[in-house]
Amino acid sequence: MSKAVLDVKDLSVRFRTREGVVTAVNNISFSVGAGEVLGLVGESGSGKSVTGLAVLGLIDPPGEVSANSSIKVNGRELVGLPEEPLRKIRGKDVAMIFQDPMTTLNPVLRIDTQMIEAIRAHEKISEKAARERARQALEKVGIPSADERLKAYPGQFSGGMRQRVAIATALLNRPTVLVADEPTTALDVTIQAQILSEVQDLCAETGTALVWITHDLSVVAGLADRVAVMYAGRIVEEGPVTAVLEAPIHPYAAGLIGSVPSRNKRGEPLAQIRGMTPSLVNLPPGCPFAPRCDYATEICQTTMPEATPYEGERAARCHHPLSSPTPAAA
Amino acid sequence: MLVYLIRRIGQSVLVVAVMATLVFLAVYAVGDPVAILASPDADDQELRAITARLGLDRPLYEQFGIFIWNALQGDLGRSFVYAQPAVDVILQRFPATMELALVALIFSILLGVPLGVIAGLKPESILGRTIMTTSIFGFSLPNFWLGLMLILFFAVQLRWLPASGRGETVDVFGVPLSMFTWDGLRHLFLPALTLSLYKASLVIRIAQAGTREVMLQDYVRFARAKGLSRNRIVFVHVLKNMMIPVVTVLGLELGSMIAFAVVTETVFAYPGMGKLLIDSIGRLDRPVIVAYLMLTVVIFVIINLVVDLLYAAIDPRVRLTDSKG
């Protein structure tokens, strides 16, 4: 693994709600090297999107990033930074694209306005030069007659095209890290595949580290170098993508992999993980997955398993690891 | 855009035609103007002569036919009281009211939009709550009371501003306007403020709701993720989206400010159309009432039309759906 450009340590994000304190992200750590792709996988409500927003410093009250968290981009600490320096980092060093391309572009502003402002928020550069860069960026994501399309409004683009515009916009300033929050979920499968490979190419070209948030394991399989599986605000398993997918350690990861519909199991009922994700308000002391786990024993109800490193740059939090992996030498 | 324009104009003409019928029938069902116009000791013959002169002896459908025929030629009848064309009588008062409504509109935008945006950006803050609570007063205080209080405070107590009338006017393209003289502005200030406070409260509430809604949109989050400054986000991304409902409502309200400044004009003895309407109703001056209502309808229709076109200018989606259709 190359040197980490994004290094997250002990990140916790809490939301104070009327029902109580919700710990949406609980003490997670991960790092991504330049040009590397990390797949952040989990069900709805597992905290993966909040993690993405936290990396950009976009957690708004009532949410708060706990003070002992650390998010370092290129070695620079983001947690606790005031708004103005944070703003300078957003869109410049760390960029983000979102799930629904139909709503991420402002419907009443032209594409050129929205792209040029993204450049000029960070650089003193003439309108003309910025426009030229925006045009090139559009061409790079495969938008034909970019000159003309710059003058269009978002409403004149299809969903896939809008997501391309968003991607082009996010990559305008050659960010060190790109956080992609399920950007292909709202698109149909053929467009999904195109966009995936385009983002992959663009990031490889510029050496941008990519954090790809998704609930779709098949996307991760084809795209990511490493994968982190989140459950109830924690990373329960992390490791190189092939190793994790072939021999998961955590029963939840195994369940997720088992739930992917496959051609080989035609005619059988689809596998699923029984039960529901737990409410994040006042989680019980033990492993949050215990109530849904086939392997759970008494210790799982009472004690949260520690993150245990395993051989092959892997880690998992489980009292009853599957596929008998070798613990890494301490 | 052209198809859209033609279709909208067609709709507008239809509305005016239907309103003409309703207004005529409604006004002619009320009271006997001859009884008010003639001197109390007039005999039968004199009364009949007046009735004939005003054309009131003909059957209703004939009167209606004449009214429509004349209206199509731009003649809405002669005032019974002023013995002038009713439209002229109204148009003489029109600049005063128009001016009052415009200044009030400007006041309500200048007050309403910034306060609404501030309250919308920080809905939980003390300032935000204070603005929203105060706006309730703007809604619920009756216009005439507010006018009287302002007169009492600024005109009677402080003696800063005049309490009534229109003040000095200058002719701009032959139209007497007081907006451009210091004295005229001083006279305009209190009535315009009175008229605008209700609208300003309305604008505050719409702007606040709009701002809150827009702030939660994905495109605002994306704009923040791009590293835009807060000012850029508020003044470009939020304001432009938030102004769409504000423009709609203000357009409609401008119509009502022109047409129904009646109370405010009466309180400030402001020589506008509203005061004329009240006087005309008192004297059963049917042509003036009808002409006034017709003018109001036309103004509303035109404003609606303009708002729709403005809408298309602000919101590209309106243009788009139309160019396809």
Coordinates of C-alpha atoms in Angstrom, one line a residue, chain B residues 1-13 305 321-322 325:
Chain B
M1 CA -42.2 30.5 -25.9
L2 CA -44.4 32.1 -28.6
V3 CA -47.0 29.3 -28.4
Y4 CA -47.0 29.7 -24.6
L5 CA -47.5 33.5 -24.9
I6 CA -50.4 33.1 -27.3
R7 CA -52.1 30.5 -25.2
R8 CA -51.7 32.6 -22.1
I9 CA -53.1 35.7 -23.8
G10 CA -56.1 33.7 -25.1
Q11 CA -56.8 32.6 -21.5
S12 CA -56.5 36.2 -20.3
V13 CA -59.1 37.5 -22.8
L305 CA -49.3 37.2 -17.3
T321 CA -41.4 22.0 -20.5
D322 CA -43.0 24.5 -22.7
G325 CA -45.1 21.0 -25.7

